[in-house]
mmCIF file of C-alpha atoms in Angstrom:
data_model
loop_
_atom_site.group_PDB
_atom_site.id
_atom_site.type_symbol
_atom_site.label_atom_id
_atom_site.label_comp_id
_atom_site.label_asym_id
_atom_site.label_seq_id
_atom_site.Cartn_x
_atom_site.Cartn_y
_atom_site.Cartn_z
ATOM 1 C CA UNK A 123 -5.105 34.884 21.654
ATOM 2 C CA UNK A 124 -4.254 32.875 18.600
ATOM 3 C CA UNK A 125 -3.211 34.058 15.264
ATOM 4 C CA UNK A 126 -3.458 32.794 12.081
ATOM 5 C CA UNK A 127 -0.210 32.555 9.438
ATOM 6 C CA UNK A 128 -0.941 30.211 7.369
ATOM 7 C CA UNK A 129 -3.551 27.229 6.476
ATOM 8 C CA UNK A 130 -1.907 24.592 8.518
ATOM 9 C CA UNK A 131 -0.551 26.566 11.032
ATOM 10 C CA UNK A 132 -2.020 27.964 14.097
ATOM 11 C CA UNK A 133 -0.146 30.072 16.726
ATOM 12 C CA UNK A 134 -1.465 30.711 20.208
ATOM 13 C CA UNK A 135 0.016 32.959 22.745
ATOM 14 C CA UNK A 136 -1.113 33.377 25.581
ATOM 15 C CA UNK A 137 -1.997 37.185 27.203
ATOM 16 C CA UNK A 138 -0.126 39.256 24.638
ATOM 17 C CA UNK A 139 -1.176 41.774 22.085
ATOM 18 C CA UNK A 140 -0.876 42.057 18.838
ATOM 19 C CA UNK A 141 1.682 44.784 19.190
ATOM 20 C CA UNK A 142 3.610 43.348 22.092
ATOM 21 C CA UNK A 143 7.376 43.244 21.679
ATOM 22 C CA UNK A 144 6.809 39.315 22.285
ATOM 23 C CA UNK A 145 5.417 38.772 18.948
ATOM 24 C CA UNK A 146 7.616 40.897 17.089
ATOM 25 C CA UNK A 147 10.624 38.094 18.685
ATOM 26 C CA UNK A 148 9.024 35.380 16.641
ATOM 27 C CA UNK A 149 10.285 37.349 13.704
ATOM 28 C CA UNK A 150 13.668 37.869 15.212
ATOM 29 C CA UNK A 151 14.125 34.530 16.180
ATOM 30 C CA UNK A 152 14.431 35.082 20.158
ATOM 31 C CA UNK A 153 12.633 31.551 20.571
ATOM 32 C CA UNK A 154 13.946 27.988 21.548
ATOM 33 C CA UNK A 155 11.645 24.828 20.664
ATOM 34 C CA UNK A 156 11.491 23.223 24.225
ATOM 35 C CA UNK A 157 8.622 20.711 23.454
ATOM 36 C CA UNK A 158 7.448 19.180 20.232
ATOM 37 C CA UNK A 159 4.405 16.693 20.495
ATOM 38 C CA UNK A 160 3.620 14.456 17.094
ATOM 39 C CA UNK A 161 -0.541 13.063 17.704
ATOM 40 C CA UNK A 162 -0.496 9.469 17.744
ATOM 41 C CA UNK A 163 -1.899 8.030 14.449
ATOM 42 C CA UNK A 164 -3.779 4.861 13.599
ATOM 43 C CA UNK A 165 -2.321 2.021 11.339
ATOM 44 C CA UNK A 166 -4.068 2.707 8.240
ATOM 45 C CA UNK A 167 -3.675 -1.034 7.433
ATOM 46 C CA UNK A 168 -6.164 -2.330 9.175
ATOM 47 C CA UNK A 169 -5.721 -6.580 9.673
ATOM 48 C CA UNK A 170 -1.911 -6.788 9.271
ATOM 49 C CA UNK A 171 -0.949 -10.121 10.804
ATOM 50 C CA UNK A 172 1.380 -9.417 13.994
ATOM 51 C CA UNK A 173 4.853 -9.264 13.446
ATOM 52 C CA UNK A 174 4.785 -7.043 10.801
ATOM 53 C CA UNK A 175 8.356 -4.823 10.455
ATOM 54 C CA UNK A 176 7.061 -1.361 10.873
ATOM 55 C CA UNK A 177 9.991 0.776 9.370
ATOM 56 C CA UNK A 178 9.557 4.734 10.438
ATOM 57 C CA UNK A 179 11.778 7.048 8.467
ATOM 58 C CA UNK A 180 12.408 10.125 10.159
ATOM 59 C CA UNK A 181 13.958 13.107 8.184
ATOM 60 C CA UNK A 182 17.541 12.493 9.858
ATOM 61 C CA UNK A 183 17.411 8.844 8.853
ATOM 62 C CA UNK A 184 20.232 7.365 6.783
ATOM 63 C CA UNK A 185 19.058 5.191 3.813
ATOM 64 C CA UNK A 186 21.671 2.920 3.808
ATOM 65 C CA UNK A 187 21.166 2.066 7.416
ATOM 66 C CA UNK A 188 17.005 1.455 7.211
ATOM 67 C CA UNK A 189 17.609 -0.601 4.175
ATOM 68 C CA UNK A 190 20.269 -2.533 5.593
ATOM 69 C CA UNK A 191 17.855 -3.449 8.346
ATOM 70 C CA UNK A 192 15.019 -3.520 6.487
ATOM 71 C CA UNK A 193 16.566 -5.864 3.376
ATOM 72 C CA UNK A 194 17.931 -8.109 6.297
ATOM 73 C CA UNK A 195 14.388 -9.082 7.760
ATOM 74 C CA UNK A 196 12.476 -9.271 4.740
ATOM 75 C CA UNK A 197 15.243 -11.752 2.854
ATOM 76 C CA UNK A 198 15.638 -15.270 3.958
ATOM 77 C CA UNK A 199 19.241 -16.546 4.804
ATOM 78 C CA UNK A 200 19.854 -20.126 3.642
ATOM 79 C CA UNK A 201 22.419 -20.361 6.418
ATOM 80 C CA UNK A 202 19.256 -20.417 9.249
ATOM 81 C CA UNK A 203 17.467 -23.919 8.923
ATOM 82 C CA UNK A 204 13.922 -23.197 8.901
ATOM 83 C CA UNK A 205 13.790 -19.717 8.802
ATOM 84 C CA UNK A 206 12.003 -17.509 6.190
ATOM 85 C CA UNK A 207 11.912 -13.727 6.269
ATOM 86 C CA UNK A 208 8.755 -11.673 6.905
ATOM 87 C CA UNK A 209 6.459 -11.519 4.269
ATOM 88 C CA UNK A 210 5.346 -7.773 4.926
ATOM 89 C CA UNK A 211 7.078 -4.143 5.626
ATOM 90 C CA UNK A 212 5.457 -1.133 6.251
ATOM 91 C CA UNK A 213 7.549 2.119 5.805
ATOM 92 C CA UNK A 214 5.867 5.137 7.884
ATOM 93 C CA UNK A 215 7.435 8.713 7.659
ATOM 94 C CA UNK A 216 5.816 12.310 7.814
ATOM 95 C CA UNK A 217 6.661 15.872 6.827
ATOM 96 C CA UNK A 218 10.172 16.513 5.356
ATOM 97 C CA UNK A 219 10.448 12.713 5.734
ATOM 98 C CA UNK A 220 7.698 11.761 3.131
ATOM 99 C CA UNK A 221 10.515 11.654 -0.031
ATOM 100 C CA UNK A 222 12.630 9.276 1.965
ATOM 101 C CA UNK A 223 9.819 6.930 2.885
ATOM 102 C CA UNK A 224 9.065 6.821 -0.760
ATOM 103 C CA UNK A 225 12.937 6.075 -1.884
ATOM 104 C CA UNK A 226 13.051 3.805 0.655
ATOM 105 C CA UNK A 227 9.880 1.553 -0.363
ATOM 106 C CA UNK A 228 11.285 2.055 -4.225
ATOM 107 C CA UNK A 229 14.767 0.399 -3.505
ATOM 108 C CA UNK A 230 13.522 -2.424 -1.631
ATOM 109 C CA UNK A 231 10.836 -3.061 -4.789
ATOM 110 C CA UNK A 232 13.575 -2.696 -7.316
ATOM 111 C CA UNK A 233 16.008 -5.330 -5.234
ATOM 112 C CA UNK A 234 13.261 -7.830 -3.896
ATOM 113 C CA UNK A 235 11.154 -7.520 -7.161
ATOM 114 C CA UNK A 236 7.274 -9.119 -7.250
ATOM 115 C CA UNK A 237 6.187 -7.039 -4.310
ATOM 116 C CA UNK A 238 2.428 -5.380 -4.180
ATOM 117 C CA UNK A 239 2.344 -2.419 -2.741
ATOM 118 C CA UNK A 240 -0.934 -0.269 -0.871
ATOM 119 C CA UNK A 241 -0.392 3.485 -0.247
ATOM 120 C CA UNK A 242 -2.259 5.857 1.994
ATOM 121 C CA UNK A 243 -1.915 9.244 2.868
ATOM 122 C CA UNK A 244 -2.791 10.969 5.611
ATOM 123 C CA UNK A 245 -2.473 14.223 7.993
ATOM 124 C CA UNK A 246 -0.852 14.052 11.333
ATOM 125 C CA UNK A 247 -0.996 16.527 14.265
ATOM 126 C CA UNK A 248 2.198 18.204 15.351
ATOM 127 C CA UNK A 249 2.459 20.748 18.859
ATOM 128 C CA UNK A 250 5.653 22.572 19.580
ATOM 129 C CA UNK A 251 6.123 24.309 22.657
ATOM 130 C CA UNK A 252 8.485 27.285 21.904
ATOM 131 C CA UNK A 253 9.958 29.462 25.050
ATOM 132 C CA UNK A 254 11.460 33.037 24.794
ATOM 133 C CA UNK A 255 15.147 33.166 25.346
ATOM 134 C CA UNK A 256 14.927 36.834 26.651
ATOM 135 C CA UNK A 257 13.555 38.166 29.807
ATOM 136 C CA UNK A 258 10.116 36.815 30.647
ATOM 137 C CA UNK A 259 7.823 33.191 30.758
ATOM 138 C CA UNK A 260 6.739 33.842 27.488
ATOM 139 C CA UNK A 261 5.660 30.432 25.887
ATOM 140 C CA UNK A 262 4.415 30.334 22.116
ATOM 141 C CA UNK A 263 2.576 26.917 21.005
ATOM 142 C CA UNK A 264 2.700 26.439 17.195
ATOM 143 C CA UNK A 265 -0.363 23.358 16.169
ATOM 144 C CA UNK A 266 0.414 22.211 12.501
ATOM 145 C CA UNK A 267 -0.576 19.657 10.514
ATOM 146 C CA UNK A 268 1.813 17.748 8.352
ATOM 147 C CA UNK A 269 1.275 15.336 5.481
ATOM 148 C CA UNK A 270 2.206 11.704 6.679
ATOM 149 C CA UNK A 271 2.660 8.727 4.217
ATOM 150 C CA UNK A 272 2.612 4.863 4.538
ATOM 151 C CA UNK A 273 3.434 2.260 1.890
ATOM 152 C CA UNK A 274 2.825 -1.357 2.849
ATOM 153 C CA UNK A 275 5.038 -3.409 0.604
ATOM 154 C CA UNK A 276 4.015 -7.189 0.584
ATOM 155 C CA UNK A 277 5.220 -10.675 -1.121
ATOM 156 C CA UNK A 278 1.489 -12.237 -0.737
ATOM 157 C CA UNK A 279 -1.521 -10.487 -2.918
ATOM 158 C CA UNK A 280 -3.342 -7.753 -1.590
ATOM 159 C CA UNK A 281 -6.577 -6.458 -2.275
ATOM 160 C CA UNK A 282 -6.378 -4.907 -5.774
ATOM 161 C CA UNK A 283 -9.635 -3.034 -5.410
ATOM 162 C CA UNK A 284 -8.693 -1.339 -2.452
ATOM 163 C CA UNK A 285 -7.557 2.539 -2.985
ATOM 164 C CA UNK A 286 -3.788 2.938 -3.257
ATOM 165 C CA UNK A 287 -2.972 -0.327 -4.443
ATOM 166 C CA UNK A 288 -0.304 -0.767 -7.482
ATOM 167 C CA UNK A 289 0.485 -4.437 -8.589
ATOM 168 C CA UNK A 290 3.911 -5.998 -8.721
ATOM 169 C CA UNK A 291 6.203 -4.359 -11.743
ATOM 170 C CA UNK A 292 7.233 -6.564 -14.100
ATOM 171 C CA UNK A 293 10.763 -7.381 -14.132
ATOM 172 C CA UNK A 294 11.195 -8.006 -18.202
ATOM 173 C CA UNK A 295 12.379 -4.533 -18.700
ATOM 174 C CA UNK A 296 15.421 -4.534 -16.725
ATOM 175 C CA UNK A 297 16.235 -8.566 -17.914
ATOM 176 C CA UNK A 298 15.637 -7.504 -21.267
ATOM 177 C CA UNK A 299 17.274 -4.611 -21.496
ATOM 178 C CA UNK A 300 19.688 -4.608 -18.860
ATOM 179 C CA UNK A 301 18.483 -1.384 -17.272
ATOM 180 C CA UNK A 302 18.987 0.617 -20.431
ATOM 181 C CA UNK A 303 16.601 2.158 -22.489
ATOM 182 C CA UNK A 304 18.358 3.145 -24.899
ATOM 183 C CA UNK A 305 19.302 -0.363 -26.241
ATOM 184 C CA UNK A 306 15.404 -1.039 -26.878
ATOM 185 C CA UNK A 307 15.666 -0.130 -30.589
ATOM 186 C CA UNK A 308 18.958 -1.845 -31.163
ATOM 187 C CA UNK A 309 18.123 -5.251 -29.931
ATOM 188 C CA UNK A 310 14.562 -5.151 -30.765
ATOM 189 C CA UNK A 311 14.145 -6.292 -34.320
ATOM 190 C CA UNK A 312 11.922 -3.867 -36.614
ATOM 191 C CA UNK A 313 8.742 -5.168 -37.785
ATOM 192 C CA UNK A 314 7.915 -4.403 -41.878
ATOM 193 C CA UNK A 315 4.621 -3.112 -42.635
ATOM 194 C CA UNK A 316 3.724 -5.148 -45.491
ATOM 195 C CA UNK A 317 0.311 -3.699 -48.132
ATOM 196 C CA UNK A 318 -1.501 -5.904 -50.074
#
């Protein structure tokens, strides 16, 4: 049998009625997850050179340590003769992680400055396996899909035609005005509007 709660969510139990005191322990909260399955999803990059630093936030990540990692690989240290840092990052994360994934890919933007960026979105599969705690082999398997993002950040040009794709920012506003907007009208001089 498999029951419907909402959109992205499908629940199938197996054998039990609608009024069995089974499904009325869903409610209660008489379940432990046992299993949880995420599908396997494609790149959707397709032609990144090997060697590209794949970066996948989960919701439990800490910023400070994927950026740490991430800064470290991408930068190049004058201190190794010959070596350069990678040229492109992808940061992967689904679900409850999708706001992280974005923070992350803004920080390393706003410190590394002149990267192009490509965004997709996507849906990704999720099965958990959920087991009654009371008497019984009761087994509930919840199928949900959850929205999954990926933002490749680059220092080489990518294709600006191409569907998610948002250029390098310009780095005159923070120069300029030091971060601040509100110094913009005092250091900018005010042009006079002069009729003839």
């Amino acid at each position: 049998m498999e029951l419907i709660g909402d959109r992205d969510a499908r629940l199938s139990v197996p054998s039990v009625s609608a009024s069995s005191p089974l499904l009325k322990q869903t409610h209660a909260g008489g379940f432990k997850k046992v299993c949880r399955i995420e599908e396997e999803s494609t790149c959707p990059f397709p032609g990144l050179p090997s060697g590209v630093l794949e970066m996948r936030v989960k919701e439990g990540s800490k910023i400070r340590n994927l950026m740490g990692f991430a800064m470290a690989r991408m930068q190049s240290d004058p201190r190794d003769a010959g070596q350069t840092g990678l040229r492109q990052v992808v940061f992967t994360g689904s679900g409850r992680a999708v706001t992280k994934t974005i923070t992350c890919a803004e920080i390393m933007k706003r410190k590394l400055g002149g990267l192009h960026q490509m965004t997709k979105l996507q849906y990704k599969g999720l099965r958990e396996v959920w087991e009654s705690q009371e008497e019984g082999d009761s087994e509930v398997t919840v199928h949900r899909t959850l929205p999954s993002i990926s933002i490749l950040l680059s220092k080489d040009p990518l294709d600006p035609q191409e569907p998610g794709y948002q250029p390098p920012e310009n780095g005159l506003w923070e120069e300029k005005n030091g971060g601040d907007a509100s110094q913009t009208a005092e250091t900018e001089p005010q042009a006079k509007r002069v009729c003839l």
